[in-house]
Short mmCIF file of C-alpha atoms in Angstrom, two decimals:
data_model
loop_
_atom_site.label_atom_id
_atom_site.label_comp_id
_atom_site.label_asym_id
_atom_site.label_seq_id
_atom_site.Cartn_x
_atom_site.Cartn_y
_atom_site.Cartn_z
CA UNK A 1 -29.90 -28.63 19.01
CA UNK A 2 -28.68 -25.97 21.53
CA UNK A 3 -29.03 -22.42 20.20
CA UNK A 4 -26.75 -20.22 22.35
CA UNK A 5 -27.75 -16.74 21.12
CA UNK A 6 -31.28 -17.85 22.59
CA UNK A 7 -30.30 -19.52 25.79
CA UNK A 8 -27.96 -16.51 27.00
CA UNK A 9 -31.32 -14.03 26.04
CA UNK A 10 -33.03 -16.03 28.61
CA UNK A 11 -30.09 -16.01 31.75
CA UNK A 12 -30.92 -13.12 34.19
CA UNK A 13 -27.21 -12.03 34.18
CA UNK A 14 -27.12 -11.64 30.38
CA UNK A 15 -30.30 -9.34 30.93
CA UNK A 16 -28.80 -7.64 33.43
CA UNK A 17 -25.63 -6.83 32.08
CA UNK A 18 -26.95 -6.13 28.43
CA UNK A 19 -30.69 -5.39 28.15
CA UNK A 20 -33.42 -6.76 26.82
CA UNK A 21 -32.69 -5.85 23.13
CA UNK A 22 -29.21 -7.30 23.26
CA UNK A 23 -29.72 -8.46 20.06
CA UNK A 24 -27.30 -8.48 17.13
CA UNK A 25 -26.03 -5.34 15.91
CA UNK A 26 -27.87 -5.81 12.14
CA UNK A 27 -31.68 -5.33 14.25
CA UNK A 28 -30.19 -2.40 16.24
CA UNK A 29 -28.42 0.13 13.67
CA UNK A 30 -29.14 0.96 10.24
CA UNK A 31 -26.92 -0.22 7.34
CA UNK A 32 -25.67 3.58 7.14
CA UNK A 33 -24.61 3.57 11.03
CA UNK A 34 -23.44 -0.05 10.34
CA UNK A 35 -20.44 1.14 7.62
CA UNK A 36 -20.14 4.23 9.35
CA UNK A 37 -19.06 2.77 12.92
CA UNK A 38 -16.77 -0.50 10.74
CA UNK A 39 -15.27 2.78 8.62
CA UNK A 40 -14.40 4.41 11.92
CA UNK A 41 -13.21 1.59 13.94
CA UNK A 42 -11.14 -0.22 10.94
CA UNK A 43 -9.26 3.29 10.02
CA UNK A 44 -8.41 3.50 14.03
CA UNK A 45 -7.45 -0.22 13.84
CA UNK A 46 -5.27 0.64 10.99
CA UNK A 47 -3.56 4.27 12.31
CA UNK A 48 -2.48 2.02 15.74
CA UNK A 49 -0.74 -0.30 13.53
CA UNK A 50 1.11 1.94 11.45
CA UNK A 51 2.41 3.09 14.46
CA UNK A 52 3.30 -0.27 16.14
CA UNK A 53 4.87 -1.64 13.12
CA UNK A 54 6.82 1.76 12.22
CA UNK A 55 8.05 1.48 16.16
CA UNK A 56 8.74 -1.96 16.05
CA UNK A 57 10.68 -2.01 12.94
CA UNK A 58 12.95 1.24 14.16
CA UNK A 59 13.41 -0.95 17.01
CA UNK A 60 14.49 -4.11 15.12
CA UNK A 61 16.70 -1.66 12.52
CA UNK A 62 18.43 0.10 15.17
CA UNK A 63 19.39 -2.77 17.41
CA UNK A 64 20.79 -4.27 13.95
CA UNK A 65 22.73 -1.19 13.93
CA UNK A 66 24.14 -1.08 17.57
CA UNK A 67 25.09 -4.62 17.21
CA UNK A 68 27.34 -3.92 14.14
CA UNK A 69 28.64 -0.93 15.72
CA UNK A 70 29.77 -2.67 18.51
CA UNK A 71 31.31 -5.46 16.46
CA UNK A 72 33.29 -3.22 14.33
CA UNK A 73 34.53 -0.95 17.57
CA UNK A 74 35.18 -4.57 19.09
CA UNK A 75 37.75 -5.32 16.27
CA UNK A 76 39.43 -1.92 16.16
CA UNK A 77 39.96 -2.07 19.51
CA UNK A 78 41.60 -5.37 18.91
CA UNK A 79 43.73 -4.10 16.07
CA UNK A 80 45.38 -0.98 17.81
CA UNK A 81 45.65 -3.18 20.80
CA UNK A 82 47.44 -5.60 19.41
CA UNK A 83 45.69 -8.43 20.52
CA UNK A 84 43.95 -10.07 17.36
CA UNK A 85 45.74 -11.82 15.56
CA UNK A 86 44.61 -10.44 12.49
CA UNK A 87 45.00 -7.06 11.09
CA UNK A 88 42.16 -4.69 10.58
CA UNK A 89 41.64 -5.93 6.59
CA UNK A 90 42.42 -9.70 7.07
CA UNK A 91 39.55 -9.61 9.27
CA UNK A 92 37.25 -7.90 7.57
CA UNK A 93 37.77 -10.47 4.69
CA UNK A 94 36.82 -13.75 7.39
#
């Protein structure tokens, strides 16, 4: 079988570009460093999503809004116009 943790160790370029102990992380770091770095980097990972996903739902909430906006201001404009030919409650109730 072809192991390919072992046959990148032995290609110069993997060498090159990551050392010789380019091992996995659990023979590098203690267990302590281990769950301090995951803490660290999963509360980051976390913080940039709450911001994304607030952002993206303002987005998404707001363009609901405009569209409705412009709907209604649409139909009143119709209304005192004159051109619809329904009234401002009869179409509201369609």
């Amino acid at each position: 079988s072809l192991d390919l943790a072992e046959f990148a160790k032995k290609q110069p370029w993997w060498r090159k570009l990551f050392g010789q102990e380019s091992g996995p992380s659990a023979e590098k770091y203690s267990v302590a460093t281990q769950l301090f770095i995951g803490g660290v980097t999963g509360w980051c990972t976390g913080f940039i999503f709450q911001k994304v996903g607030k952002l993206a739902a303002t987005a998404v909430g707001g363009g609901f809004f405009l569209l409705q906006l412009a709907t209604l201001t649409f139909a009143s404009l119709q209304t005192i116009l004159g051109t619809s030919k329904l009234t401002g409650n009869e179409w509201r109730r369609t």
